Amino acid sequence: MIGINESVMQFLLAFIVAVPLLGAAAALLPAPPGLRGRSPDQAVLRHCVTVTGVVLIAAIVLALGFDHDHPSRMQAQTDISWIPALHVRIHLGIDGISLPLVVLTALLTFLCALYSYFKPPTGPSPKAFTALVLLLEGGTLASFAVLDLVLFFLAFETVLVPMYFLIARWGGEGRSRAAWKFILYTLLGSVIMLLGLLLIGIKAGTFDMVALATDNGRSLSTSVQVIAVLAIGLGLAVKTPMWPLHSWLPDAHTSAPTVGSVLLAGVLLKMGTYGFVRILLPEAPQGFHVFAPYLAAFAVVGIVYGSLACLNLAKPGAKGDLKRLIAYSSVGHMGFVLLGIATMTPTGVNGALFANIAHGLITGLLFFLVGALKDRTGSTDLDTLAEHTGAALYGRAPRLGGLLAFAAVASLGLPGLAGFWGEMLSLFGAFRPAADLNRSAYLVFMAIGAFGTLLTAAYLLVVVRRVCMGDMKRDLPELTDVRGYELAAWTPLVVLTLVAGLWPRSLLGLTDPAVQQLLAGGTR
């Protein structure tokens, strides 16, 4: 790693948060005179690639300059008074918990911009599309970088509007209904969450997340903590999404454009689980302890429910949509994240954070692949792919079929790939939860979660068999294999899935010290 001055680190983090927002505003300006005669649409999409590329480079430099010997220490901090009367501050900082999420967001947004440059979205003005993608990136990065409860809420809300329009304007069939369902669910959850955040801030006398984590709930009564955890937890559970608050997700993914699905699954869902770890665990530990067993119960129901829904969609004759299937799989995978958090142990929480990153890489790749499949065949219906268009990817497009099979086995948790470690550590955490939690109940949760991994393997292998190993039908148009720009967009996700699976310490070395300190009562 390289040594970078703390003031430079502060600048880099502020730069990473601010540039996408400035880039979004710039995208709406008229094209420079030299570009008007050539392709203004391509120019604005090139602007999106440039801005997200600069942000990704800055995020990589930030990661290289991060003090990996002290990942529990909050680094690159900027702390400026913003609204003195309300004690609200512009407080930014990163530690080993937030850094991987910042890099993941920067990476996925850049890959989406690169993909959109070569495969422009079908719909209204690319100017609006670019501005929305950059606004979405800025809000997501801010959610992982801010250390003030009010700013966290503002960043949390910022992403809702661009995602709503990406679905409503650039989505497919049923997009209007899906977009409204998304915005109504998430807005309702956010209003409830805001009440809980205000309750913590007012009762504790500060909205500063570092000070609240260090206090570890000592200035909040148990009843206040219980109410705050219930309110904030409901808002975060909607975004995660936790069963039974998940019903907006399948519709949103099915209707969203490819880029919208990648960003929704890859980074937006992580904002909910990040809030559980960053806010509720350290700031209201007694209140969280009351609800932890219920959270674990809902998590394992979500694991089994998501897998059974996927099995139903995957069977022949069900007219199952492949995008909808992957959306339901996210309900199951995020169930493992919630189970790990609900154990309130370093092992479980580290597993949750690992599963967060793994899900972003693998599911982002899956949605890219399904989008490419739809571009080639005109459908994501499994029956249509298997019977009428004769997808048979191993024979007709072997590289595309190989990548789909790779993403599927990574998603089912094959050892050696990223999906394995998060699920395993979450189950280990449930095997020995925090000392004051009911171990017998958690052993049941662990057994149900382990059964869910078998169901996950079952439906993903059915998908691979039906899409990749179908009969080669004659007289079908040629199926284009992986294109160059697709390979460029997908290769980083494949490589990182392998690196995280074969070298888990690359992530656990960052998260574990920060989690240990967070659970012990604070962060410096």
C-alpha positions as MATLAB code, in Angstrom:
seq = 'MIGINESVMQFLLAFIVAVPLLGAAAALLPAPPGLRGRSPDQAVLRHCVTVTGVVLIAAIVLALGFDHDHPSRMQAQTDISWIPALHVRIHLGIDGISLPLVVLTALLTFLCALYSYFKPPTGPSPKAFTALVLLLEGGTLASFAVLDLVLFFLAFETVLVPMYFLIARWGGEGRSRAAWKFILYTLLGSVIMLLGLLLIGIKAGTFDMVALATDNGRSLSTSVQVIAVLAIGLGLAVKTPMWPLHSWLPDAHTSAPTVGSVLLAGVLLKMGTYGFVRILLPEAPQGFHVFAPYLAAFAVVGIVYGSLACLNLAKPGAKGDLKRLIAYSSVGHMGFVLLGIATMTPTGVNGALFANIAHGLITGLLFFLVGALKDRTGSTDLDTLAEHTGAALYGRAPRLGGLLAFAAVASLGLPGLAGFWGEMLSLFGAFRPAADLNRSAYLVFMAIGAFGTLLTAAYLLVVVRRVCMGDMKRDLPELTDVRGYELAAWTPLVVLTLVAGLWPRSLLGLTDPAVQQLLAGGTR';
ca = [
       0.000    0.000    0.000;
       1.113    3.562   -0.596;
       1.509    6.239    2.043;
      -0.796    9.204    1.429;
      -1.078   12.275    3.604;
      -4.297   12.424    5.668;
      -5.283   15.756    4.110;
      -5.004   14.173    0.646;
      -7.152   11.277    1.853;
      -9.748   13.772    3.105;
      -9.753   15.475   -0.278;
     -10.082   12.155   -2.117;
     -13.112   11.063   -0.102;
     -14.843   14.438   -0.518;
     -13.938   14.342   -4.228;
     -15.456   10.866   -4.628;
     -18.742   11.989   -3.073;
     -18.986   15.381   -4.820;
     -17.842   14.619   -8.387;
     -20.790   12.388   -9.404;
     -23.220   15.077   -8.211;
     -21.356   17.781  -10.156;
     -21.161   15.441  -13.142;
     -24.920   14.899  -13.006;
     -25.505   18.652  -13.189;
     -22.984   19.030  -16.017;
     -24.683   16.259  -18.019;
     -27.817   18.395  -18.316;
     -25.937   21.338  -19.848;
     -25.886   21.814  -23.640;
     -23.206   19.794  -25.431;
     -19.983   21.700  -26.211;
     -20.019   23.267  -29.718;
     -17.431   20.812  -31.044;
     -19.660   17.839  -30.229;
     -22.989   19.121  -31.503;
     -22.271   18.181  -35.107;
     -21.079   14.692  -34.132;
     -23.154   12.594  -31.802;
     -24.420   14.568  -28.781;
     -25.973   11.395  -27.391;
     -22.658    9.561  -27.537;
     -20.928   12.626  -26.094;
     -23.084   12.626  -22.971;
     -22.663    8.864  -22.532;
     -18.906    9.393  -22.890;
     -19.219   12.023  -20.166;
     -20.796    9.356  -17.931;
     -17.893    6.978  -18.586;
     -15.360    9.738  -17.898;
     -16.908   10.896  -14.613;
     -17.439    7.385  -13.246;
     -13.963    6.405  -14.411;
     -12.394    9.321  -12.547;
     -14.380    8.406   -9.429;
     -13.238    4.783   -9.694;
      -9.593    5.817  -10.010;
      -9.967    8.085   -6.970;
     -11.598    5.234   -5.020;
      -8.731    2.886   -5.905;
      -6.153    5.484   -4.831;
      -8.135    5.985   -1.609;
      -8.073    2.228   -0.998;
      -4.321    2.080   -1.666;
      -3.696    4.972    0.704;
      -5.916    3.512    3.422;
      -4.021    2.489    6.568;
      -4.596   -1.270    6.374;
      -2.759   -1.772    9.666;
      -5.521    0.127   11.490;
      -8.773   -0.543    9.570;
     -10.879    0.011   12.705;
      -9.802    3.664   12.813;
     -12.022    6.124   10.985;
      -9.834    7.636    8.265;
     -10.013   10.457    5.702;
     -12.333   12.382    8.023;
     -13.839   15.740    7.147;
     -15.863   17.291    9.970;
     -17.460   20.697    9.320;
     -20.371   22.324   11.114;
     -23.351   22.600    8.747;
     -26.503   23.383   10.766;
     -25.277   24.449   14.241;
     -28.772   24.886   15.687;
     -29.518   21.204   15.049;
     -25.946   19.992   15.725;
     -25.787   18.637   12.158;
     -22.301   18.374   10.684;
     -20.823   17.482    7.311;
     -18.878   14.559    8.685;
     -17.257   12.142    6.232;
     -14.969    9.197    6.923;
     -14.253    5.577    6.054;
     -13.086    2.490    7.899;
     -12.728   -1.183    7.033;
     -16.507   -1.602    6.930;
     -17.320    1.201    4.500;
     -14.230    1.170    2.247;
     -15.145   -2.046    0.319;
     -18.653   -0.701   -0.303;
     -17.288    2.600   -1.631;
     -14.994    0.770   -4.065;
     -17.760   -1.651   -5.094;
     -20.140    1.251   -5.845;
     -17.522    3.101   -7.893;
     -16.658   -0.063   -9.828;
     -20.211   -1.162  -10.651;
     -21.272    2.339  -11.703;
     -18.273    2.647  -14.029;
     -18.975   -0.756  -15.583;
     -22.620    0.244  -16.096;
     -21.531    3.499  -17.755;
     -19.091    1.628  -20.011;
     -21.774   -0.895  -20.948;
     -24.287    1.885  -21.688;
     -21.808    3.716  -23.922;
     -21.551    0.756  -26.288;
     -25.154   -0.395  -25.746;
     -27.116    2.873  -25.361;
     -30.336    2.562  -23.354;
     -33.580    2.491  -25.295;
     -35.745    5.334  -24.102;
     -35.752    9.104  -23.574;
     -32.781   11.446  -23.701;
     -29.339   10.013  -22.823;
     -28.742   13.322  -21.027;
     -31.364   12.462  -18.432;
     -30.128    8.875  -18.224;
     -26.554   10.007  -17.548;
     -27.633   12.573  -14.955;
     -29.734    9.981  -13.129;
     -26.952    7.365  -13.078;
     -24.464    9.897  -11.710;
     -26.942   11.193   -9.124;
     -27.552    7.606   -8.071;
     -23.810    7.027   -7.710;
     -23.322   10.196   -5.683;
     -26.138    9.362   -3.279;
     -24.949    5.807   -2.777;
     -21.329    6.817   -2.175;
     -22.475    9.469    0.277;
     -24.531    6.868    2.188;
     -21.389    4.830    2.813;
     -19.157    7.828    3.583;
     -21.218   10.134    5.820;
     -21.009    9.909    9.614;
     -23.999   12.035   10.574;
     -27.484   10.550   10.952;
     -29.217   13.443    9.182;
     -26.789   13.336    6.259;
     -27.179    9.561    6.100;
     -30.923    9.979    5.746;
     -30.530   12.621    3.022;
     -28.115   10.421    1.082;
     -30.356    7.402    1.640;
     -33.272    9.319    0.096;
     -31.255   10.796   -2.769;
     -31.038    7.456   -4.575;
     -34.805    6.868   -4.647;
     -35.686    9.459   -7.276;
     -33.088    8.453   -9.912;
     -33.898    4.762   -9.501;
     -37.614    5.520   -9.831;
     -37.057    7.305  -13.147;
     -34.610    4.695  -14.455;
     -37.328    2.087  -13.994;
     -40.269    4.256  -15.104;
     -38.647    5.754  -18.230;
     -36.125    3.157  -19.400;
     -37.737   -0.022  -18.086;
     -39.676   -2.727  -19.881;
     -43.192   -4.069  -19.607;
     -45.013   -3.092  -16.408;
     -42.426   -0.397  -15.652;
     -44.890    2.230  -14.391;
     -46.447   -0.065  -11.815;
     -43.053   -1.400  -10.728;
     -41.616    2.111  -10.351;
     -44.562    3.293   -8.238;
     -44.366    0.200   -6.065;
     -40.645    0.779   -5.546;
     -41.011    4.432   -4.585;
     -44.026    3.934   -2.311;
     -42.485    1.050   -0.361;
     -39.130    2.753    0.084;
     -40.570    6.185    0.897;
     -42.867    4.740    3.541;
     -39.949    2.856    5.065;
     -37.822    5.995    4.970;
     -40.404    8.116    6.800;
     -40.534    5.573    9.615;
     -36.738    5.384    9.660;
     -36.439    9.168    9.935;
     -38.496    9.143   13.136;
     -36.109    6.608   14.672;
     -33.012    8.575   13.599;
     -34.432   11.785   15.085;
     -35.295    9.961   18.300;
     -31.695    8.759   18.719;
     -30.206   12.142   17.841;
     -32.493   14.157   20.113;
     -32.232   11.837   23.108;
     -28.447   11.432   22.793;
     -27.860   15.122   22.057;
     -25.889   14.437   18.873;
     -26.373   13.075   15.377;
     -22.692   12.199   15.020;
     -22.403    8.475   14.275;
     -18.864    8.168   15.648;
     -19.832    9.757   18.968;
     -22.984    7.619   19.160;
     -21.036    4.435   18.423;
     -18.465    5.309   21.095;
     -21.258    5.977   23.580;
     -22.626    2.497   22.690;
     -26.176    3.321   23.782;
     -25.244    4.389   27.324;
     -27.071    7.721   26.959;
     -30.238    6.033   25.649;
     -32.695    4.143   27.826;
     -33.660    0.621   26.805;
     -37.175    1.718   25.845;
     -35.796    4.483   23.597;
     -33.438    1.993   21.970;
     -36.250   -0.502   21.364;
     -38.444    2.136   19.699;
     -35.519    3.460   17.630;
     -34.475   -0.018   16.460;
     -38.051   -0.854   15.479;
     -38.473    2.356   13.463;
     -35.026    2.443   11.841;
     -34.993   -1.317   11.333;
     -38.285   -1.231    9.406;
     -36.919    1.398    7.034;
     -33.671   -0.495    6.515;
     -35.504   -3.820    6.136;
     -37.547   -2.452    3.228;
     -34.375   -1.425    1.376;
     -32.519   -4.680    2.175;
     -35.160   -6.226    1.332;
     -36.263   -8.494    4.178;
     -39.173  -10.904    3.875;
     -42.091  -10.005    3.989;
     -41.207   -6.408    2.973;
     -39.624   -7.602   -0.268;
     -42.524   -7.608   -2.708;
     -41.395   -4.432   -4.502;
     -38.089   -6.040   -5.532;
     -39.147   -8.700   -8.106;
     -41.316   -6.203  -10.001;
     -38.590   -3.552   -9.937;
     -35.921   -5.935  -11.247;
     -38.175   -7.464  -13.892;
     -39.079   -4.064  -15.335;
     -35.779   -2.224  -14.837;
     -33.232   -1.821  -17.641;
     -30.069   -3.904  -17.340;
     -28.064   -1.062  -15.799;
     -30.861   -0.332  -13.317;
     -30.967   -3.966  -12.190;
     -27.186   -4.121  -11.772;
     -27.097   -0.992   -9.619;
     -30.210   -1.900   -7.663;
     -28.901   -5.359   -6.746;
     -25.234   -4.469   -6.607;
     -25.250   -1.376   -4.404;
     -28.689   -0.082   -3.395;
     -29.678   -3.168   -1.410;
     -26.401   -2.847    0.517;
     -27.477    0.484    1.958;
     -30.048   -1.283    4.121;
     -27.714   -3.900    5.582;
     -24.954   -1.289    5.997;
     -27.370    0.769    8.116;
     -27.973   -2.219   10.410;
     -24.217   -2.580   11.007;
     -23.210    1.081   11.110;
     -26.167    2.513   13.047;
     -28.207   -0.053   14.984;
     -25.559   -2.488   16.251;
     -23.265    0.092   17.902;
     -25.725    2.887   18.707;
     -28.650    0.903   20.158;
     -27.202   -2.476   21.194;
     -29.784   -3.230   23.885;
     -32.680   -2.457   21.580;
     -31.102   -4.502   18.810;
     -30.663   -7.420   21.207;
     -34.437   -7.467   21.800;
     -35.187   -7.793   18.090;
     -32.185   -9.909   17.006;
     -33.975  -13.300   17.256;
     -36.950  -11.969   15.280;
     -34.608  -10.540   12.637;
     -32.900  -13.935   12.392;
     -36.269  -15.686   12.052;
     -37.397  -13.375    9.252;
     -33.992  -13.830    7.596;
     -34.180  -17.623    7.404;
     -37.808  -17.508    6.234;
     -36.581  -15.193    3.471;
     -33.810  -17.638    2.567;
     -36.233  -20.537    2.131;
     -39.009  -18.430    0.615;
     -36.695  -16.892   -1.997;
     -35.315  -20.301   -2.945;
     -38.761  -21.910   -3.236;
     -39.984  -19.011   -5.382;
     -36.962  -19.487   -7.644;
     -37.576  -23.237   -7.891;
     -41.154  -22.544   -8.923;
     -40.044  -20.076  -11.591;
     -37.359  -22.449  -12.891;
     -39.600  -25.461  -13.504;
     -40.774  -26.155  -17.094;
     -44.096  -24.608  -18.014;
     -44.012  -21.962  -15.290;
     -43.256  -19.127  -17.733;
     -40.647  -17.960  -15.255;
     -38.784  -14.754  -16.043;
     -35.031  -15.092  -15.530;
     -34.691  -11.536  -14.187;
     -37.512  -12.181  -11.731;
     -35.818  -15.398  -10.629;
     -32.555  -13.581   -9.893;
     -34.530  -10.928   -7.978;
     -36.064  -13.607   -5.758;
     -32.617  -15.127   -5.307;
     -31.528  -11.773   -3.863;
     -34.188  -12.112   -1.163;
     -32.533  -15.385   -0.146;
     -28.972  -14.117   -0.354;
     -29.722  -10.993    1.643;
     -31.359  -13.301    4.184;
     -27.900  -14.703    4.906;
     -26.633  -11.147    5.399;
     -29.395  -10.401    7.901;
     -28.835  -13.715    9.687;
     -25.157  -12.874   10.164;
     -25.996   -9.428   11.553;
     -28.643  -10.906   13.873;
     -26.063  -13.160   15.565;
     -24.401  -10.024   17.032;
     -21.020  -11.799   16.842;
     -17.849  -10.802   14.982;
     -18.035  -14.036   12.953;
     -21.617  -13.445   11.862;
     -21.238   -9.730   11.121;
     -18.038  -10.332    9.156;
     -19.911  -12.985    7.188;
     -22.710  -10.507    6.513;
     -20.296   -7.864    5.233;
     -18.495  -10.430    3.084;
     -21.803  -11.706    1.670;
     -22.764   -8.093    0.912;
     -19.758   -7.609   -1.358;
     -20.019  -11.084   -2.890;
     -23.696  -10.534   -3.732;
     -22.880   -7.214   -5.379;
     -20.227   -8.797   -7.606;
     -22.079  -11.986   -8.504;
     -25.619  -10.668   -8.902;
     -24.329   -7.666  -10.823;
     -22.672  -10.108  -13.236;
     -25.854  -12.209  -13.450;
     -27.983   -9.213  -14.406;
     -25.436   -8.141  -17.021;
     -25.558  -11.643  -18.509;
     -29.346  -11.845  -18.511;
     -29.504   -8.422  -20.162;
     -27.144   -9.655  -22.880;
     -29.266  -12.772  -23.314;
     -32.382  -10.647  -23.770;
     -30.605   -8.460  -26.343;
     -29.790  -11.568  -28.386;
     -33.003  -13.572  -28.065;
     -35.592  -10.901  -27.272;
     -36.757  -12.738  -24.156;
     -35.861  -13.626  -20.577;
     -38.659  -16.184  -20.258;
     -37.117  -19.523  -19.320;
     -39.593  -21.609  -21.295;
     -39.030  -19.481  -24.378;
     -35.257  -19.687  -23.995;
     -35.274  -23.434  -23.439;
     -37.878  -24.515  -25.989;
     -38.429  -21.977  -28.729;
     -35.276  -19.946  -29.228;
     -33.064  -22.914  -28.373;
     -30.619  -20.933  -26.253;
     -28.297  -23.961  -25.741;
     -25.549  -21.509  -24.830;
     -22.751  -24.049  -24.497;
     -23.122  -24.863  -28.180;
     -24.334  -21.597  -29.691;
     -22.432  -19.033  -27.579;
     -19.950  -20.960  -25.429;
     -18.304  -17.968  -23.748;
     -21.679  -16.495  -22.787;
     -22.813  -19.899  -21.534;
     -19.606  -20.400  -19.584;
     -19.939  -17.015  -17.888;
     -23.570  -17.705  -16.985;
     -22.608  -21.068  -15.481;
     -19.728  -19.424  -13.594;
     -22.014  -16.756  -12.128;
     -24.593  -19.404  -11.183;
     -22.151  -21.631   -9.313;
     -20.665  -18.562   -7.622;
     -24.167  -17.560   -6.518;
     -24.911  -21.009   -5.085;
     -21.832  -20.717   -2.862;
     -19.285  -23.022   -4.511;
     -16.117  -23.157   -2.359;
     -13.327  -21.130   -3.905;
     -15.683  -18.405   -5.126;
     -16.868  -15.282   -3.300;
     -20.371  -16.528   -2.540;
     -19.107  -19.298   -0.240;
     -17.462  -17.370    2.592;
     -20.258  -14.989    3.519;
     -22.884  -17.713    3.790;
     -20.562  -20.028    5.701;
     -19.542  -17.372    8.231;
     -23.155  -16.317    8.749;
     -24.088  -19.928    9.531;
     -21.066  -20.260   11.844;
     -22.198  -17.115   13.632;
     -25.651  -18.643   14.103;
     -24.033  -21.796   15.512;
     -22.584  -19.737   18.363;
     -24.491  -16.420   18.642;
     -23.844  -13.704   21.224;
     -23.768  -15.104   24.733;
     -27.081  -13.617   25.855;
     -29.067  -14.830   22.819;
     -31.024  -18.104   22.792;
     -28.602  -20.582   21.260;
     -31.235  -23.278   20.733;
     -33.288  -20.935   18.547;
     -30.227  -19.930   16.551;
     -29.286  -23.575   15.969;
     -32.712  -24.004   14.385;
     -32.093  -20.882   12.291;
     -28.720  -22.269   11.236;
     -30.278  -25.576   10.156;
     -32.968  -23.787    8.124;
     -30.338  -21.548    6.529;
     -28.198  -24.566    5.631;
     -31.254  -26.190    4.032;
     -31.695  -22.976    2.050;
     -28.236  -23.421    0.531;
     -29.352  -26.777   -0.896;
     -32.449  -25.172   -2.419;
     -30.270  -22.416   -3.882;
     -28.036  -24.971   -5.565;
     -31.100  -26.794   -6.913;
     -32.714  -23.869   -8.725;
     -29.473  -22.445  -10.089;
     -28.427  -25.794  -11.524;
     -31.880  -26.146  -13.113;
     -31.411  -22.732  -14.743;
     -27.976  -23.675  -16.090;
     -29.295  -26.967  -17.453;
     -32.271  -25.372  -19.177;
     -30.489  -22.345  -20.647;
     -26.985  -23.597  -21.311;
     -27.514  -27.289  -22.054;
     -30.680  -27.208  -24.181;
     -31.062  -29.042  -27.489;
     -29.422  -27.388  -30.479;
     -32.314  -26.520  -32.796;
     -31.791  -26.162  -36.513;
     -32.632  -23.185  -38.698;
     -32.127  -20.665  -35.898;
     -30.410  -17.307  -36.426;
     -26.825  -17.066  -35.253;
     -26.421  -16.226  -31.570;
     -23.628  -13.705  -31.055;
     -21.130  -14.682  -28.391;
     -19.597  -12.251  -25.892;
     -18.673   -8.935  -27.491;
     -15.558   -6.956  -26.664;
     -17.256   -4.242  -24.621;
     -19.208   -6.874  -22.699;
     -16.000   -8.700  -21.870;
     -14.489   -5.431  -20.639;
     -17.507   -4.753  -18.403;
     -17.747   -8.283  -16.990;
     -14.116   -9.348  -16.551;
     -13.504   -7.262  -13.381;
     -16.498   -8.920  -11.719;
     -15.252  -12.400  -12.633;
     -11.730  -11.643  -11.409;
     -12.902  -10.138   -8.113;
     -15.266  -13.063   -7.514;
     -12.258  -15.380   -7.842;
      -9.961  -13.180   -5.740;
     -12.481  -12.858   -2.892;
     -13.157  -16.599   -2.993;
      -9.532  -17.718   -3.063;
      -8.164  -14.972   -0.810;
     -10.936  -14.095    1.690;
      -8.454  -12.244    3.867;
      -8.512   -9.437    1.286;
     -11.926   -8.497    2.692;
     -11.891  -10.019    6.172;
      -8.602   -8.292    6.988;
     -10.408   -4.988    6.500;
     -13.725   -5.741    8.147;
     -12.751   -7.878   11.138;
     -10.849   -5.274   13.228;
     -13.546   -2.674   12.540;
     -16.333   -5.128   13.469;
     -14.521   -6.192   16.645;
     -14.245   -2.598   17.781;
     -17.801   -1.731   16.724;
     -19.281   -4.572   18.753;
     -17.008   -3.790   21.696;
     -18.442   -0.281   21.856;
     -17.218    2.325   19.494;
     -15.044    3.493   16.664;
     -12.322    6.089   16.806;
];
